[in-house]
Coordinates of C-alpha atoms and ligand atoms in Angstrom, one line a residue:
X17 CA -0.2 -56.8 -166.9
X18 CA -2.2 -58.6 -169.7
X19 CA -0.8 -61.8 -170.4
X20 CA -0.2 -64.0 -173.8
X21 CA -3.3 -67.0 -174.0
X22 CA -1.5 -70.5 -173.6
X23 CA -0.8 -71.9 -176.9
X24 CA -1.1 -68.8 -178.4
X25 CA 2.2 -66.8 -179.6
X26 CA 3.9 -63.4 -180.6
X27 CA 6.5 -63.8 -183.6
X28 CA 9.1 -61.0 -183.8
X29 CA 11.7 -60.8 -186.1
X30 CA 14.0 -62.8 -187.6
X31 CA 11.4 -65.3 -186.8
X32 CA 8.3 -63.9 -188.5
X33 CA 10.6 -63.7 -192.0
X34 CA 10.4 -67.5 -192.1
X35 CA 6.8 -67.6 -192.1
X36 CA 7.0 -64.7 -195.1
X37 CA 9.9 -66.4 -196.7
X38 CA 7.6 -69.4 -196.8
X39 CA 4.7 -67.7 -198.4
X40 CA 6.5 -66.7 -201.0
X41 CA 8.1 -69.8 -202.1
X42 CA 4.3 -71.2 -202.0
X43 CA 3.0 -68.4 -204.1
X44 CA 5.7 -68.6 -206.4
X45 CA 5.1 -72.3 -207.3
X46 CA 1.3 -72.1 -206.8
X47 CA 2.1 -69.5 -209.5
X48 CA 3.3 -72.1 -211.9
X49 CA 1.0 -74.8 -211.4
X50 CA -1.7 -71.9 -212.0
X51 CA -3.6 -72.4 -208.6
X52 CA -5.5 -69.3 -207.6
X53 CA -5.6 -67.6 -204.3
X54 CA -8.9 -67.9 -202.2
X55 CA -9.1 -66.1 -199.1
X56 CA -11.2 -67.6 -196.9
X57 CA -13.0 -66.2 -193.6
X58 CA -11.8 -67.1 -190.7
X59 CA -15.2 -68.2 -188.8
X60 CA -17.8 -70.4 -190.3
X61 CA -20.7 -72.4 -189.6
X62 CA -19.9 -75.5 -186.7
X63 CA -21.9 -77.5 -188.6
X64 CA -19.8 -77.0 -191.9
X65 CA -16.9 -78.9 -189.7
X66 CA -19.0 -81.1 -188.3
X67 CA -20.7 -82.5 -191.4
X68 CA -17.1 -82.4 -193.6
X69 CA -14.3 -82.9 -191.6
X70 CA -16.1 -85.2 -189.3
X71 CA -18.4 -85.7 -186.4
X72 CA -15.9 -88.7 -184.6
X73 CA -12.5 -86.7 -185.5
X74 CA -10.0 -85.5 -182.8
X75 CA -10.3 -82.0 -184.6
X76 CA -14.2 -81.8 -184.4
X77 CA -14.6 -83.5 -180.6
X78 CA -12.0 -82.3 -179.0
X79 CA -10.3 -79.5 -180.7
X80 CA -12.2 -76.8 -182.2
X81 CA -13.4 -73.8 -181.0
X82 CA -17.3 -73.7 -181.2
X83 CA -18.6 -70.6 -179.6
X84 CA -22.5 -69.5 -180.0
X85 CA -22.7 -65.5 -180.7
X86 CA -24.8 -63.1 -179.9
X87 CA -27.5 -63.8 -182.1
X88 CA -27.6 -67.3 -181.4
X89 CA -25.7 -68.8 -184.3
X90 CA -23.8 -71.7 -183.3
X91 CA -20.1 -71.1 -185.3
X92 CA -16.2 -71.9 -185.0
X93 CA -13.1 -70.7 -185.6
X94 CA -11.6 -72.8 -188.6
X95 CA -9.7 -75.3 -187.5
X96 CA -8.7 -76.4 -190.5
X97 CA -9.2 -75.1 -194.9
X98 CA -10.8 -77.5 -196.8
X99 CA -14.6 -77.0 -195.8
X100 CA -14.7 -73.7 -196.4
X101 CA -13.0 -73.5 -199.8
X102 CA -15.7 -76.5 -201.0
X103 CA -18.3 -74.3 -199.4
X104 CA -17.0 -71.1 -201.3
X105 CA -17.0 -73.3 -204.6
X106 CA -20.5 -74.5 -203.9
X107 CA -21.6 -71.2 -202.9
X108 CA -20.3 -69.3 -206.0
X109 CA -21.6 -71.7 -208.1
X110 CA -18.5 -72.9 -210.0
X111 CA -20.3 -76.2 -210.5
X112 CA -21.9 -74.6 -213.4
X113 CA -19.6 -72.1 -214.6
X114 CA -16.2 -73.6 -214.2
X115 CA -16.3 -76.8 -212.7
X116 CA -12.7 -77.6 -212.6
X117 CA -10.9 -75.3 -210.0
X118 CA -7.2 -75.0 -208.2
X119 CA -7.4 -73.0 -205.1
X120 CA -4.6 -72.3 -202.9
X121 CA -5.1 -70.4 -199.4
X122 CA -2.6 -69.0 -196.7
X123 CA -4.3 -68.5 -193.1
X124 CA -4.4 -69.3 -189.6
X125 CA -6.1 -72.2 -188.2
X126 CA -6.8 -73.0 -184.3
X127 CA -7.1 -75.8 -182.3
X128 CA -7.5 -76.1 -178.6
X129 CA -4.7 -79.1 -178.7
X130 CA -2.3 -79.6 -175.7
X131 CA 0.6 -77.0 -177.0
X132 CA 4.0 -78.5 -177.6
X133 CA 6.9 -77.6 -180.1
X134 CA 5.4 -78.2 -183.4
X135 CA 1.8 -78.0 -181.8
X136 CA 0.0 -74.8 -181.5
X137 CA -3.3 -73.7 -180.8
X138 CA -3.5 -71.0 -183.5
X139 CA -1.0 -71.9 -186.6
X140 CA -0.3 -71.3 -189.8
X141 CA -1.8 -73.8 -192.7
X142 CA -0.6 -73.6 -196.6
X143 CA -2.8 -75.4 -198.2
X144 CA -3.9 -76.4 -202.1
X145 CA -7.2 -77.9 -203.1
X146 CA -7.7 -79.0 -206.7
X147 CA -11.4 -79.9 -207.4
X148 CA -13.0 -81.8 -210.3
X149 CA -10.1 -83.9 -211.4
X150 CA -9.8 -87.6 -211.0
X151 CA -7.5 -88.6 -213.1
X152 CA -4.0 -89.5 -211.3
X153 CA -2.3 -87.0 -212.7
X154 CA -4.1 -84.6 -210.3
X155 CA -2.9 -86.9 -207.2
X156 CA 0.9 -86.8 -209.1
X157 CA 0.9 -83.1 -209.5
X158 CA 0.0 -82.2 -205.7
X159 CA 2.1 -84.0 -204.3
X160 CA 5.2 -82.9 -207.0
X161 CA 3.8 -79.3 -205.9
X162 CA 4.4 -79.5 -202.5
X163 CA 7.1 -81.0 -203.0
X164 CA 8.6 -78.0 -204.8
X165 CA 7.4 -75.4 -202.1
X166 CA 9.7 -77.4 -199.3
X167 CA 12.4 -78.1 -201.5
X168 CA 12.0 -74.2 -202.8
X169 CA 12.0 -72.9 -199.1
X170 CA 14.9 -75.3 -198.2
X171 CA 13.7 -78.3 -195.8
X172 CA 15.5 -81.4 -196.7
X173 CA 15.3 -84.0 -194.1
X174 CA 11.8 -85.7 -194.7
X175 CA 10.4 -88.6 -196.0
X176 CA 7.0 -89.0 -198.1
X177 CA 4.5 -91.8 -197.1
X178 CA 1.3 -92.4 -199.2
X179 CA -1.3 -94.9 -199.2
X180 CA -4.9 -95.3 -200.8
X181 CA -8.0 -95.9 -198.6
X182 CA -9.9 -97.1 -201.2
X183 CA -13.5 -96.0 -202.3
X184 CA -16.9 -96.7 -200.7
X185 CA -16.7 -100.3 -202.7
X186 CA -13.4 -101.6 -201.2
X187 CA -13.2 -99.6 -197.6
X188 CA -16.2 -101.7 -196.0
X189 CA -14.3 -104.3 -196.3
X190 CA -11.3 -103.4 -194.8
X191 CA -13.2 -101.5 -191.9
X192 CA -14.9 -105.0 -191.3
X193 CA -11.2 -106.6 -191.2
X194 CA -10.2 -104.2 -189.0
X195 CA -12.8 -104.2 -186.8
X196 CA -12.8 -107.9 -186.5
X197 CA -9.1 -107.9 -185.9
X198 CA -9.0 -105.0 -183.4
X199 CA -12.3 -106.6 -181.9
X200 CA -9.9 -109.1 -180.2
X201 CA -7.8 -106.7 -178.5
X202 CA -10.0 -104.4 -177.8
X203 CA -9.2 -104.2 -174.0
X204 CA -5.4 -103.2 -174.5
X205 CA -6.9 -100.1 -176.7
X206 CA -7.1 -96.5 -174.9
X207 CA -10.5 -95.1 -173.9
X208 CA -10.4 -93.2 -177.1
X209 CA -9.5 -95.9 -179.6
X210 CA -12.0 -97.9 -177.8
X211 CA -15.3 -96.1 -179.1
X212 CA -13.5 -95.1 -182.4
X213 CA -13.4 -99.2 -183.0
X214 CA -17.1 -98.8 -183.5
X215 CA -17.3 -95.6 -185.4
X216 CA -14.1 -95.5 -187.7
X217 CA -11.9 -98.3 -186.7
X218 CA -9.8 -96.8 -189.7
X219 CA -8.5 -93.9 -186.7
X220 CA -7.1 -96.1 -184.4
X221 CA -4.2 -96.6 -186.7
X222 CA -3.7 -92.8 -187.0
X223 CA -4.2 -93.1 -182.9
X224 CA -1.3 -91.3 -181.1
X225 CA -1.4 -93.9 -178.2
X226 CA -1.9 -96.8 -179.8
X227 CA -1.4 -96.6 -183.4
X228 CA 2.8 -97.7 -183.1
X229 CA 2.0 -100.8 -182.0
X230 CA -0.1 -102.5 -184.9
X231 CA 2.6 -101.9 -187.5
X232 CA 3.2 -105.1 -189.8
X233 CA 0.6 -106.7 -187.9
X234 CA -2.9 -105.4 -188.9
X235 CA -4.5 -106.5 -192.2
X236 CA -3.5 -104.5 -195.1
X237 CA -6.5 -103.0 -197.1
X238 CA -7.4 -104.8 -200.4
X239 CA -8.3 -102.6 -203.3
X240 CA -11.0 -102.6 -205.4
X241 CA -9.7 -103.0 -209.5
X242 CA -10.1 -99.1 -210.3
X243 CA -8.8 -98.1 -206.8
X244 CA -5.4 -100.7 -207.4
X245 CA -5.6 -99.1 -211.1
X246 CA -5.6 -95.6 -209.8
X247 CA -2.8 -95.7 -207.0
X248 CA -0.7 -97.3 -209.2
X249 CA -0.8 -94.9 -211.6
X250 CA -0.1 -92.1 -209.1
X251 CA 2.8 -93.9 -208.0
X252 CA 4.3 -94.5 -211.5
X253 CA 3.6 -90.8 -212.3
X254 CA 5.3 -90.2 -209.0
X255 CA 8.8 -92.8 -209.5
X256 CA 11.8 -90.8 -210.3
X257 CA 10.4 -86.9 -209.5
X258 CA 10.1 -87.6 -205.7
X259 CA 11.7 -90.5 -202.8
X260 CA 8.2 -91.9 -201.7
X261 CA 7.6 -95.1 -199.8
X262 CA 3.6 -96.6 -199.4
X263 CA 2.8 -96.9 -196.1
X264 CA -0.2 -99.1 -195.3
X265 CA -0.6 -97.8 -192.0
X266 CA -1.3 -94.1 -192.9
X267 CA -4.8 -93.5 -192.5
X268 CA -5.4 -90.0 -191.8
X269 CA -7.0 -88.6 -189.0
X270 CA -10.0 -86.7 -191.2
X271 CA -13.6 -88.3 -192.2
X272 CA -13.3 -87.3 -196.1
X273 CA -10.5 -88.9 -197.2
X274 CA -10.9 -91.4 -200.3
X275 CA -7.9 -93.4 -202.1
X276 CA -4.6 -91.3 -202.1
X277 CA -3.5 -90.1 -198.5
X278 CA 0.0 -88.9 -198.4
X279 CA 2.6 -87.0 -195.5
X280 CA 5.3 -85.4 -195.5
X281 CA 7.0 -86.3 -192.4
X282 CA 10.5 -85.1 -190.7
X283 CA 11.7 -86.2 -187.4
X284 CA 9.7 -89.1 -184.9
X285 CA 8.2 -86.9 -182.5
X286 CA 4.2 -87.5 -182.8
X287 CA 4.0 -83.9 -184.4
X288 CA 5.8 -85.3 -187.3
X289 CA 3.4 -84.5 -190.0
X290 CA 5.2 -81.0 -192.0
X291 CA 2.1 -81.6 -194.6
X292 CA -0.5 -84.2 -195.2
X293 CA -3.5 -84.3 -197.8
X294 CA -5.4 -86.7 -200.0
X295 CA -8.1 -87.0 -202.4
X296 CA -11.6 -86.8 -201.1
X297 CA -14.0 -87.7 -204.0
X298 CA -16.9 -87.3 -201.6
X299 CA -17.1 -84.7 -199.9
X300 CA -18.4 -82.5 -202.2
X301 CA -21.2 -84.3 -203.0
X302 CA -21.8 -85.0 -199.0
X303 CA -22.1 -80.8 -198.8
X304 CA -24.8 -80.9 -201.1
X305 CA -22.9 -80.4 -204.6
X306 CA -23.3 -82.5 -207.7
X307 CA -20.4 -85.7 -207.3
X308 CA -17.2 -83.8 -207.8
X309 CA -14.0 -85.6 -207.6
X310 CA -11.3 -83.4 -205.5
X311 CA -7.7 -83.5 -203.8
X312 CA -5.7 -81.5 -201.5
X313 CA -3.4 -81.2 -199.2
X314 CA -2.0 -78.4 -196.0
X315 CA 0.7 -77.7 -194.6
X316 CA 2.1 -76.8 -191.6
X317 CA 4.1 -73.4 -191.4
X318 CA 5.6 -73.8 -188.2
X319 CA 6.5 -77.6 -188.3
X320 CA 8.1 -76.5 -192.0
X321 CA 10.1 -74.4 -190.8
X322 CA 11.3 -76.0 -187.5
X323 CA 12.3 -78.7 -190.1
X324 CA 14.5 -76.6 -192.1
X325 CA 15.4 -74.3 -189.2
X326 CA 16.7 -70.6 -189.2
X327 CA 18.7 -69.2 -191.8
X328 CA 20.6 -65.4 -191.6
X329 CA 18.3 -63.4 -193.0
X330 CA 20.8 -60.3 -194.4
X331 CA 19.3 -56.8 -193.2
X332 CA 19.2 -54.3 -195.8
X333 CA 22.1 -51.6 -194.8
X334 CA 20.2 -48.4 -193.7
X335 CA 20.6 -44.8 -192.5
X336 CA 19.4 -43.2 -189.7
X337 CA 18.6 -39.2 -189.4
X338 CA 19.7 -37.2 -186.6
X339 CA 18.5 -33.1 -185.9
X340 CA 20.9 -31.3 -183.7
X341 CA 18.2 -29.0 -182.9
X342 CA 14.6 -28.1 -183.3
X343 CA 15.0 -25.8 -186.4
X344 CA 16.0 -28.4 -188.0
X345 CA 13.1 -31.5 -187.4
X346 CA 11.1 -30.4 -190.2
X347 CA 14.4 -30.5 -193.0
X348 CA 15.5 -33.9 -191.6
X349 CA 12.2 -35.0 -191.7
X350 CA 11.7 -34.3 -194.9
X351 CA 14.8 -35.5 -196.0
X352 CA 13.8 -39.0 -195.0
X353 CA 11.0 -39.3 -196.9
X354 CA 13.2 -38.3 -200.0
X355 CA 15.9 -41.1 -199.3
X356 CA 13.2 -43.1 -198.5
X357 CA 11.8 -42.3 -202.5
X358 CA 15.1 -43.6 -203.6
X359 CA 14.7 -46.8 -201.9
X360 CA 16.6 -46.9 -199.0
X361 CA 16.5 -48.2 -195.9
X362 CA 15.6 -44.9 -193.5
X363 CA 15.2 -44.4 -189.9
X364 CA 15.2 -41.8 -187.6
X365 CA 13.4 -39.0 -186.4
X366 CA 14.0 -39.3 -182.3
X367 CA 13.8 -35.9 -182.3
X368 CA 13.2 -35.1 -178.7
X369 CA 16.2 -37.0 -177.5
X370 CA 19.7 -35.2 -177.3
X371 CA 22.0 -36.4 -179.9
X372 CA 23.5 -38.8 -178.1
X373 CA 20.6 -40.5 -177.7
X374 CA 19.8 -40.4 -181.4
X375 CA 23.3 -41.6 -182.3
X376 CA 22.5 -44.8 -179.6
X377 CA 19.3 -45.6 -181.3
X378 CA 21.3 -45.3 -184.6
X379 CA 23.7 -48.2 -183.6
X380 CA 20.5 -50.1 -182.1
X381 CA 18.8 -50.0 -185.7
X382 CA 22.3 -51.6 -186.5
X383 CA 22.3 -48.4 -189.3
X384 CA 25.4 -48.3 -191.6
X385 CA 25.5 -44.6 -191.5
X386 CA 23.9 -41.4 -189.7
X387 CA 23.3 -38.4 -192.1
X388 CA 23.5 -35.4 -188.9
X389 CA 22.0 -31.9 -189.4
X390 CA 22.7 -29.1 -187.8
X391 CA 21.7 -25.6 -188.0
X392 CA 24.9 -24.8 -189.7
X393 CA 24.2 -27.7 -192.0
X394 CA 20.6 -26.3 -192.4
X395 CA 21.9 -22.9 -193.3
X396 CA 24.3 -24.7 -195.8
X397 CA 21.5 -26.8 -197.3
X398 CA 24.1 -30.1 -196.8
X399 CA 24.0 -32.5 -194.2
X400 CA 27.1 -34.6 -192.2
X401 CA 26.5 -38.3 -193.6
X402 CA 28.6 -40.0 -191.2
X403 CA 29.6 -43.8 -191.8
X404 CA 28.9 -45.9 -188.3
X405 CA 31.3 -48.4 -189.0
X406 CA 35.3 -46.3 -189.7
X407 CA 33.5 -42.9 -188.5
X408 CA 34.7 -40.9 -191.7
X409 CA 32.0 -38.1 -192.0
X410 CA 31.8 -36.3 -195.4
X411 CA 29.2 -33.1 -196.2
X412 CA 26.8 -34.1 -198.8
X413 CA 24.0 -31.4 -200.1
X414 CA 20.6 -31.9 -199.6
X415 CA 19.8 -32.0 -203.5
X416 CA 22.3 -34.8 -204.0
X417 CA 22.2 -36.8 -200.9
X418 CA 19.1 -39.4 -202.2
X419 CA 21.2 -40.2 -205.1
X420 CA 24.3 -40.9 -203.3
X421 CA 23.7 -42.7 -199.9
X422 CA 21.3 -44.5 -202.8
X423 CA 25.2 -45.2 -204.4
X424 CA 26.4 -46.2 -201.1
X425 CA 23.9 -48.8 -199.2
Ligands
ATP516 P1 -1.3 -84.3 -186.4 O1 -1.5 -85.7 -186.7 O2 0.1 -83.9 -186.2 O3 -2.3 -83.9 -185.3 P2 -3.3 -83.5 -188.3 O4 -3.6 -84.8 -188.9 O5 -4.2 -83.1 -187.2 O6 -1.8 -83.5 -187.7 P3 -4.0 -81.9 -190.5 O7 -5.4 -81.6 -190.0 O8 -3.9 -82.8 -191.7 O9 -3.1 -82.4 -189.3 O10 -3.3 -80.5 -190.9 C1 -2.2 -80.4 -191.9 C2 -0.9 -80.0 -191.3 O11 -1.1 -78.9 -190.4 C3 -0.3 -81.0 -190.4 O12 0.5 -81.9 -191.2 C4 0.7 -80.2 -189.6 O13 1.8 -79.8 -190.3 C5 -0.2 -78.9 -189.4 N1 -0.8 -78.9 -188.0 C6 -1.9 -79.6 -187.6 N2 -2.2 -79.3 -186.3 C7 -1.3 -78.4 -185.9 C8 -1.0 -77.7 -184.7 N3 -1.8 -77.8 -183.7 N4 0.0 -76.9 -184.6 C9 0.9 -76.7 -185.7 N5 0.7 -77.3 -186.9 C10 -0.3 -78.2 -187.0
MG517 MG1 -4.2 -83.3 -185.1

């Protein structure tokens, strides 16, 4: 028998409502802050991830899947949003027509990752990018807009760390700092953080292994004037709309990240992250666009709603046809599609089972009521609507019947 992929996964119902309960809290406050859908492909260039998101990230050495097709074109399977909506933006020219742009996107991103709860090879990203605005404002109002998407959906328990990494005047510094610091233990450091001292000591922080263990003790970055000007900004826009506290150790585990990083974090498992984002003022201009500043952020649908957890989603009440006999398929059938038309919930049409076995597939659908035809309902134009839960049974005629099991579900 064929046989789920590890890390992969089947979501049935109630489950699968989440993920669409979700979604629509996130389009009906991307709505409001007027961000536009952009749906993105789902395979791209390797070299697109390689160049943006970075060549000495977990996501790019370790976790993406690269494959070469069959006409030789070396691609991947996103692993994560951003490159390919500053790709679209450069590619459809908005530099010229409409510089300024708010894109949201819903989609599926994969990682070959060790799977775990809250850690999946394919999963669901929500995720806003707002290009060509560098004032703070544009930092405040991500970050209030995520905000409302958990709050809207329901998750409560989770705190909000940001930090600025500073510009390209400011971050040498601090990567020199670091890397002198880190320089003296650099023995005690996993294999990993080991080579990432030389090529962005900034990740070891963000390190899974050894990250936990330099709190309060590594030197805290020094900000240039406009960088200290700008996060402070943020953070006054921010005081009194949303509980925030700076953390100096966030880092960020992505190459394009520029002054504010920020995560939304529940629980203390490593997978802790429900959202993360920042502003990455360079990256445009590093995929071949004019300077352009940006900021954006993703969330995770999965780690969202293992935060919140399940709520009762109510089923709508429904009715479920039976025939009693063949002459009468084609009426029932019909008759469906009519309750249907009045908006009801309609199931039905086992019609090469006995009755019996329509009336058990009637409680399975969890049905409020059966509406039974017969051939003497047939020659009576009415049908038996029959309520599943007190087992009264009343005749109702065909003409009527949309309108009132309309009145009674
Ligand atoms: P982590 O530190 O947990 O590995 P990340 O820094 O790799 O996260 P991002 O690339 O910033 O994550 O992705 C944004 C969000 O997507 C994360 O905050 C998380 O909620 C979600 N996410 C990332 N990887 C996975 C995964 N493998 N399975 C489920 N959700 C994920
Ligand atoms: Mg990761």
């Amino acid at each position: 028998m064929a046989k789920l992929v590890r890390g992969f996964r089947d979501i049935f119902e109630p489950q699968s409502k989440n993920f669409t309960q979700l979604e629509n809290c996130a389009r009906e406050v991307f709505s409001l802050y007027g961000f536009s859908e952009l749906r993105l492909p789902t395979v791209e260039q390797k070299e697109l991830f390689v160049k943006s998101t970075g060549e000495t990230t977990d996501i790019v050495q370790k976790e993406m899947y690269a494959f070469e097709d069959a006409g030789h074109r070396q691609l991947a399977i996103r692993p994560e949003g951003t490159p390919g909506v500053v790709r679209a933006y450069l590619e459809n020219n908005f530099v010229q027509q409409a510089p300024v742009q708010k894109f949201y996107y819903i989609g599926n991103m994969f990682r070959a990752e060790r799977p775990q709860a809250g850690r999946y090879r394919e999963f669901e990203q929500i995720g806003a990018e707002y290009i060509g605005n560098s004032a703070p404002a544009a930092d405040a109002e991500v970050i209030l807009m995520l905000k409302d998407i958990v709050a809207k959906f329901g998750a409560k328990n989770y705190t909000v760390k940001i930090n600025s990494l500073g510009c390209d005047k400011c971050r040498p510094l601090y990567r020199q700092a670091l890397i002198d610091f880190l320089s003296k233990e650099k023995d005690t450091l996993c294999e990993n953080c080991q080579t990432r001292l030389e090529k962005n000591p900034l990740r070891v922080l963000d390190c899974k292994i050894d990250g936990e263990r330099f709190k309060g003790r590594v030197p805290t970055m020094q900000l240039c004037p406009e960088c200290q000007a700008h996060f402070d900004e943020v953070q006054r826009l921010l005081k009194g709309k949303i509980n925030f506290e700076v953390d100096p150790m966030l880092v960020r585990g992505l190459d394009y990240y520029s002054r504010t990083v920020f995560e939304f974090q529940a629980g203390d498992a490593s997978q802790n992250a429900i959202a993360a984002g920042g502003r990455y003022d360079t990256l445009v201009k590093n995929m071949g666009g004019p300077a352009t500043p940006a900021i954006g952020w993703a969330m995770g649908a999965e780690r969202v709603i293992l935060s919140r957890g399940d709520v009762e989603i109510a089923k709508p009440k429904s009715v479920y046809f039976v025939s009693m006999d063949k002459a009468c398929n084609e009426a029932a059938f019909n008759l469906m599609q009519a309750v249907r038309a009045a908006g009801v919930r309609t199931e039905g049409g086992l019609f090469d089972k006995n009755i019996k076995g329509q009336m058990k597939q009637a409680d399975r659908c969890g049905a409020s009521y059966a509406v039974i035809i017969g051939s003497d309902e047939l020659a009576a134009r009415e049908v038996t609507l029959k309520d599943l839960q007190t087992g009264n049974q009343q005749k109702i005629s065909f003409d009527t019947l949309p309108n009132e099991v309309k009145k009674l579900v």
